[in-house]
Amino acid sequence: MPTDNPLTVEGVALGRRLFHETALSDDGTLSCASCHVQANGFGDPRRFSIGTTGQEGTRHAPALVNLGWDTAFFWDGRRASLEAQAHDPVVNPIEMNARWPEVVDRLRQLPQYPPLFHAAFGTPHIDSVLVVRAIAQFERTLVSFNARYDQFHATGDSTVFTDEERRGLVLYVGRGACAACHPLGMFTDHGLRNVGLEPFNVDSGLAGITGLSTDLARFKVSSLRNVGVSAPYLHDGRFSDLMAVMEFYFEHLEATTPNLDHLMIDLLDEQGQFTHAEKMDPIAFLHTLTDPEFANDPSFSAP
Ligand code: HEC
Ligand code: HEC
């Protein structure tokens, strides 16, 4: 957590309101929550989100969870803090398509906001820095550690799982090699990695930011928490269900992808070696990462 933006009850409350505030978009139709839907783990159920001009993006709006532990944001990791991230969708022409001075003017004229900024930051003066700080505070409260999996994590009692889920866990940490990048607990190692989708990537991922060929098609390792409710999957939402993801990992890894992550080697050796049941079991396990309280928590919904 950045030292210049400590969490306060008032800051989080303001951030929650701003996350659901359509005045952040040029025509007043979109809020952050329009593309980051709580029932979908704060991801977008559509493959590509649609901005206020009707234009589609080229990346899927990811689920938002446990972001306070992350250090790189967006699929290509181009922002280093939640504050810096929250600045961007407001001015992105294919998202909210607004100008910060106009947004700030609009908020100043809404009677509820100056007192809320005063309560949160000790000043009724509204500016973009305080807006993104409040939103980042709210996002840091989007914490999910209350899935059925967590009962097992806390007690080691594997009877919380069905047989299918237990076999899925064994495969997940064993032959499937999933835990190498999505370790138990956080279910992400916070890295940016190339999983071997195709030999010629349309989206260059991290390399689009650094210009380095060694960063080609490296994307942020997703947390798998709430993955059961946050379809579609991957940076471009190409897979509409978890079976399609399993088929990719177990059958269709592209060995000739330049810059393939070394942690994919074990899976490469096992291509085509998984039965249908061995693809179903990890899916059952992944569903134990769904936190029903998180999806329905009233303190995250529109105030
Ligand atoms: C029009 C749809 C849309 C709107 C509105 C929108 N987002 Fe997003 N969001 C996206 C997409 C698409 C991405 C992925 C873009 C990329 O990686 O290049 C994203 C990525 C993010 C991420 C990165 C998550 C991660 O794991 O790195 C955060 C955080 C986020 N958005 C928060 C917000 C906030 C806060 C707002 C409001 C100020 C907002 N979004 C408004 C579509 C949207
Ligand atoms: C080398 C690291 C690595 C390994 C090993 C790995 N993953 Fe991933 N995983 C990633 C990365 C990186 C992404 C995002 C890739 C993208 O968007 O192009 C991802 C994305 C996913 C997604 C989509 C999440 C979302 O919200 O879009 C699922 C589901 C998933 N992985 C499950 C698994 C399973 C199950 C295994 C084991 C069979 C596995 N992963 C093995 C790195 C890895």
XYZ file of C-alpha atoms and ligand atoms in Angstrom:
389
model
C 0.000 0.000 0.000
C 1.514 3.387 -0.915
C 2.366 5.470 2.159
C 0.782 8.591 0.626
C -2.633 6.934 0.336
C -3.556 5.061 3.507
C -6.967 3.391 3.618
C -9.604 5.238 5.617
C -13.285 4.417 6.067
C -14.196 7.742 4.423
C -11.745 7.285 1.539
C -13.071 3.802 0.768
C -16.694 5.025 0.915
C -15.876 7.841 -1.517
C -13.982 5.449 -3.789
C -16.914 3.067 -3.871
C -19.207 5.897 -4.955
C -16.737 7.036 -7.631
C -16.287 3.460 -8.917
C -20.026 3.448 -9.622
C -20.129 7.099 -10.849
C -21.173 7.588 -14.485
C -20.096 11.267 -14.370
C -16.584 9.899 -14.976
C -17.484 9.250 -18.634
C -17.922 11.887 -21.346
C -21.641 11.284 -21.922
C -22.507 10.148 -18.400
C -23.373 6.581 -19.405
C -20.434 4.489 -18.125
C -18.924 3.917 -14.721
C -16.030 1.619 -13.847
C -18.684 -0.896 -12.753
C -20.199 -0.954 -16.270
C -17.249 -3.086 -17.413
C -16.202 -4.491 -14.013
C -19.359 -6.281 -12.897
C -19.522 -7.517 -9.303
C -21.541 -10.663 -10.117
C -18.746 -11.600 -12.544
C -15.924 -11.149 -10.038
C -15.643 -7.528 -11.248
C -14.806 -8.701 -14.772
C -16.790 -8.109 -17.951
C -19.013 -10.978 -19.126
C -18.586 -9.644 -22.688
C -15.472 -10.633 -24.614
C -14.640 -6.999 -25.350
C -15.995 -4.031 -23.452
C -17.741 -1.240 -25.339
C -16.815 2.403 -24.682
C -19.106 5.430 -24.767
C -18.525 5.902 -28.498
C -19.686 2.331 -29.189
C -16.141 1.219 -30.001
C -14.856 -2.168 -28.839
C -11.433 -2.682 -27.311
C -9.072 -5.550 -28.132
C -8.596 -6.852 -24.596
C -10.933 -8.425 -22.072
C -11.741 -6.446 -18.899
C -10.241 -8.689 -16.210
C -11.768 -9.692 -12.887
C -10.571 -7.455 -10.046
C -9.516 -9.291 -6.888
C -6.829 -8.971 -4.215
C -5.216 -6.182 -6.260
C -3.548 -4.737 -3.163
C -0.924 -7.499 -3.488
C -0.163 -6.745 -7.154
C 2.592 -4.493 -8.438
C 1.749 -4.331 -12.151
C -1.628 -3.487 -13.651
C -3.257 -4.099 -17.045
C -2.592 -7.256 -19.049
C 0.774 -5.839 -20.120
C 1.635 -4.571 -16.626
C 2.080 -1.005 -17.907
C 0.943 0.714 -14.691
C 2.741 0.303 -11.385
C -0.017 1.356 -8.980
C -3.785 1.274 -8.713
C -3.738 5.069 -8.519
C -1.911 5.314 -11.864
C -4.192 2.658 -13.368
C -7.428 4.425 -12.350
C -6.360 7.562 -14.220
C -6.410 5.801 -17.598
C -9.955 4.479 -18.278
C -11.406 7.962 -17.785
C -9.435 9.408 -20.710
C -9.185 6.284 -22.871
C -11.087 7.145 -26.099
C -12.496 3.597 -26.389
C -13.566 3.512 -22.742
C -14.902 6.573 -20.867
C -13.527 9.048 -23.428
C -13.599 12.047 -21.032
C -11.160 14.832 -20.098
C -10.071 15.076 -16.471
C -10.765 18.853 -16.125
C -14.360 18.264 -17.282
C -14.827 15.278 -14.970
C -13.505 17.225 -12.014
C -15.788 20.191 -12.840
C -18.785 17.877 -13.004
C -17.977 16.298 -9.629
C -17.528 19.752 -8.066
C -21.055 20.665 -9.158
C -22.663 17.553 -7.689
C -23.605 18.647 -4.142
C -22.768 15.318 -2.484
C -19.089 15.304 -3.481
C -17.314 18.289 -1.804
C -18.303 17.113 1.717
C -17.285 13.536 0.877
C -13.847 14.697 -0.338
C -13.549 16.792 2.808
C -14.334 13.772 4.974
C -11.869 11.589 3.068
C -8.955 13.954 2.453
C -9.528 17.008 4.672
C -10.265 19.306 1.744
C -13.439 19.959 -0.252
C -11.241 20.749 -3.257
C -11.660 18.037 -5.885
C -8.898 17.085 -8.305
C -7.944 14.028 -10.349
C -5.235 12.955 -7.895
C -7.770 12.645 -5.073
C -10.307 10.927 -7.338
C -7.859 8.161 -8.272
C -6.661 7.848 -4.679
C -10.207 7.234 -3.460
C -10.902 4.700 -6.222
C -7.637 2.873 -5.436
C -8.595 2.711 -1.745
C -11.911 1.111 -2.640
C -10.213 -1.360 -4.997
C -7.866 -2.459 -2.189
C -10.940 -3.583 -0.232
C -11.910 -6.003 -3.042
C -10.376 -8.829 -1.075
C -11.486 -12.429 -1.506
C -10.262 -15.200 0.803
C -13.559 -16.810 1.689
C -14.081 -19.486 -0.922
C -14.634 -23.157 -0.074
C -10.974 -23.695 -0.981
C -9.994 -21.445 1.948
C -11.573 -23.831 4.464
C -9.082 -26.422 3.200
C -6.229 -23.886 3.213
C -6.912 -22.926 6.836
C -7.385 -26.436 8.225
C -5.760 -28.838 5.776
C -9.007 -30.793 5.889
C -9.484 -32.188 2.380
C -12.974 -33.511 3.194
C -14.260 -30.035 2.239
C -13.732 -31.230 -1.351
C -15.671 -33.750 -3.410
C -13.625 -36.594 -4.896
C -13.570 -34.802 -8.228
C -12.341 -31.532 -6.682
C -9.657 -33.367 -4.694
C -8.384 -35.118 -7.832
C -8.432 -31.702 -9.512
C -6.244 -30.229 -6.767
C -3.757 -33.101 -7.071
C -3.519 -32.561 -10.812
C -3.322 -28.781 -10.366
C -0.229 -28.970 -8.155
C 1.210 -32.066 -9.879
C 1.123 -33.093 -13.523
C -0.805 -29.994 -14.568
C 1.976 -27.721 -13.256
C -0.584 -24.967 -12.742
C 0.718 -23.994 -9.306
C 4.072 -23.001 -10.807
C 2.498 -19.738 -11.974
C -0.807 -19.761 -10.075
C 0.428 -20.858 -6.600
C -2.088 -21.993 -3.963
C -3.217 -19.062 -1.826
C -3.002 -16.024 -4.073
C -3.347 -18.161 -7.244
C -0.997 -15.794 -9.074
C 2.757 -15.294 -8.767
C 2.209 -11.659 -9.876
C 4.469 -12.241 -12.881
C 4.050 -11.515 -16.592
C 4.520 -14.649 -18.645
C 4.157 -16.103 -22.129
C 1.980 -19.227 -22.005
C 2.452 -20.182 -25.662
C -0.783 -19.208 -27.334
C 0.500 -18.909 -30.912
C 3.677 -18.447 -32.915
C 2.679 -14.993 -34.170
C 1.070 -12.876 -31.527
C -1.337 -10.172 -32.605
C -0.963 -8.552 -29.176
C 2.678 -8.138 -28.180
C 1.889 -7.819 -24.447
C 4.719 -6.508 -22.282
C 6.941 -6.028 -25.350
C 4.518 -3.324 -26.490
C 5.696 -1.318 -23.476
C 9.387 -2.245 -23.212
C 10.182 -2.874 -26.880
C 12.184 -5.965 -25.851
C 11.759 -9.147 -27.895
C 12.189 -11.156 -24.671
C 8.937 -9.589 -23.444
C 6.911 -10.658 -26.470
C 3.396 -11.882 -25.586
C 4.079 -11.797 -21.866
C 0.803 -11.122 -20.060
C -0.106 -10.697 -16.420
C -0.661 -14.023 -14.652
C -4.337 -13.899 -13.669
C -5.398 -14.684 -10.140
C -7.707 -17.678 -10.480
C -9.911 -16.577 -7.594
C -13.539 -16.282 -8.745
C -12.518 -17.637 -12.152
C -15.687 -19.775 -12.124
C -17.807 -16.625 -12.534
C -15.502 -14.412 -14.615
C -15.652 -15.889 -18.138
C -14.514 -15.263 -20.836
C -10.799 -15.943 -20.331
C -7.317 -14.693 -21.237
C -6.194 -11.208 -22.257
C -8.386 -11.272 -25.348
C -11.263 -13.268 -23.875
C -10.746 -15.920 -26.562
C -11.976 -18.818 -24.412
C -15.612 -18.708 -23.404
C -15.430 -21.482 -20.810
C -12.947 -23.296 -18.582
C -12.995 -26.454 -20.715
C -11.586 -24.406 -23.595
C -8.813 -23.192 -21.257
C -8.025 -26.786 -20.204
C -7.940 -27.913 -23.830
C -5.445 -25.170 -24.546
C -3.128 -26.087 -21.652
C -3.416 -29.852 -22.142
C -3.622 -30.182 -25.953
C -2.763 -27.014 -27.846
C 0.316 -25.377 -26.333
C 2.274 -23.863 -29.189
C 5.813 -25.184 -28.716
C 7.215 -22.894 -31.423
C 6.058 -19.713 -29.687
C 9.150 -17.540 -29.414
C 9.855 -16.607 -25.815
C 7.701 -19.372 -24.307
C 7.939 -19.281 -20.499
C 10.298 -21.923 -19.040
C 7.593 -22.900 -16.517
C 5.523 -24.295 -19.416
C 8.106 -27.007 -20.159
C 6.482 -29.685 -17.961
C 3.112 -29.102 -19.591
C 4.683 -29.221 -23.052
C 5.983 -32.717 -22.300
C 2.487 -33.852 -21.320
C 0.553 -32.529 -24.325
C -2.251 -34.851 -25.359
C -1.753 -37.078 -22.287
C -4.852 -36.017 -20.343
C -8.179 -37.870 -20.381
C -11.501 -36.079 -20.502
C -11.951 -36.714 -16.740
C -8.499 -35.221 -16.097
C -9.675 -32.021 -17.773
C -12.941 -31.966 -15.834
C -11.312 -32.453 -12.408
C -9.224 -29.234 -12.382
C -12.329 -27.327 -13.502
C -14.213 -28.694 -10.487
C -11.284 -27.621 -8.307
C -11.237 -24.106 -9.822
C -14.921 -23.704 -8.928
C -13.968 -24.082 -5.243
C -12.183 -20.705 -5.614
C -15.504 -18.920 -6.091
C -16.311 -16.708 -3.122
C -20.096 -16.209 -3.036
C -19.832 -13.558 -0.325
C -17.523 -11.467 -2.541
C -19.951 -11.573 -5.468
C -22.813 -10.449 -3.247
C -21.058 -8.225 -0.700
C -23.323 -5.152 -0.383
C -20.357 -2.984 0.655
C -18.969 -3.303 -2.898
C -22.183 -2.535 -4.782
C -23.500 0.840 -5.978
C -24.108 3.024 -2.889
C -15.281 0.366 -21.252
C -14.928 -0.658 -20.266
C -14.081 -0.279 -19.071
C -14.321 0.735 -18.182
C -15.413 1.784 -18.201
C -13.298 0.599 -17.155
N -12.493 -0.468 -17.440
Fe -11.015 -1.201 -16.255
N -10.414 -2.416 -17.744
C -11.069 -2.565 -18.948
C -10.230 -3.353 -19.835
C -10.588 -3.754 -21.264
C -9.054 -3.639 -19.132
C -7.821 -4.374 -19.664
C -7.066 -3.384 -20.548
C -5.601 -3.739 -20.753
O -5.077 -4.598 -20.050
O -4.970 -3.112 -21.612
C -9.208 -3.049 -17.802
C -8.267 -3.174 -16.782
C -8.458 -2.667 -15.490
C -7.596 -2.927 -14.353
C -6.340 -3.787 -14.345
C -6.562 -5.056 -13.558
C -5.322 -5.895 -13.432
O -5.429 -7.024 -12.941
O -4.227 -5.457 -13.798
C -8.114 -2.227 -13.289
C -7.569 -2.169 -11.869
C -9.272 -1.518 -13.773
N -9.462 -1.832 -15.108
C -10.017 -0.631 -13.032
C -10.931 0.267 -13.602
C -11.416 1.476 -12.944
C -10.999 1.945 -11.573
C -12.280 2.066 -13.811
C -13.026 3.381 -13.642
C -12.224 4.569 -13.400
C -12.348 1.227 -15.013
N -11.490 0.163 -14.846
C -13.163 1.459 -16.092
C -12.314 -2.088 -19.267
C -12.918 -1.018 -18.602
C 3.959 -20.318 -17.199
C 2.966 -19.856 -16.254
C 1.586 -20.492 -16.262
C 1.249 -21.820 -16.071
C 2.183 -22.998 -15.868
C -0.192 -21.870 -16.079
N -0.692 -20.619 -16.284
Fe -2.666 -20.137 -16.362
N -2.169 -18.222 -16.929
C -0.894 -17.732 -17.056
C -0.923 -16.438 -17.708
C 0.278 -15.564 -18.046
C -2.288 -16.182 -17.990
C -2.832 -14.999 -18.796
C -2.483 -15.283 -20.256
C -3.176 -14.396 -21.286
O -4.058 -13.652 -20.928
O -2.794 -14.448 -22.462
C -3.038 -17.319 -17.479
C -4.423 -17.432 -17.549
C -5.152 -18.498 -17.016
C -6.582 -18.553 -16.951
C -7.543 -17.461 -17.411
C -7.807 -16.478 -16.282
C -8.623 -15.303 -16.698
O -9.218 -14.688 -15.801
O -8.672 -14.958 -17.888
C -6.918 -19.752 -16.373
C -8.310 -20.269 -16.063
C -5.675 -20.446 -16.093
N -4.619 -19.656 -16.495
C -5.584 -21.695 -15.513
C -4.423 -22.442 -15.490
C -4.375 -23.857 -15.209
C -5.576 -24.704 -14.819
C -3.082 -24.241 -15.340
C -2.514 -25.645 -15.267
C -3.055 -26.572 -16.230
C -2.313 -23.055 -15.699
N -3.158 -21.992 -15.772
C -0.939 -23.030 -15.910
C 0.256 -18.388 -16.638
C 0.353 -19.750 -16.409
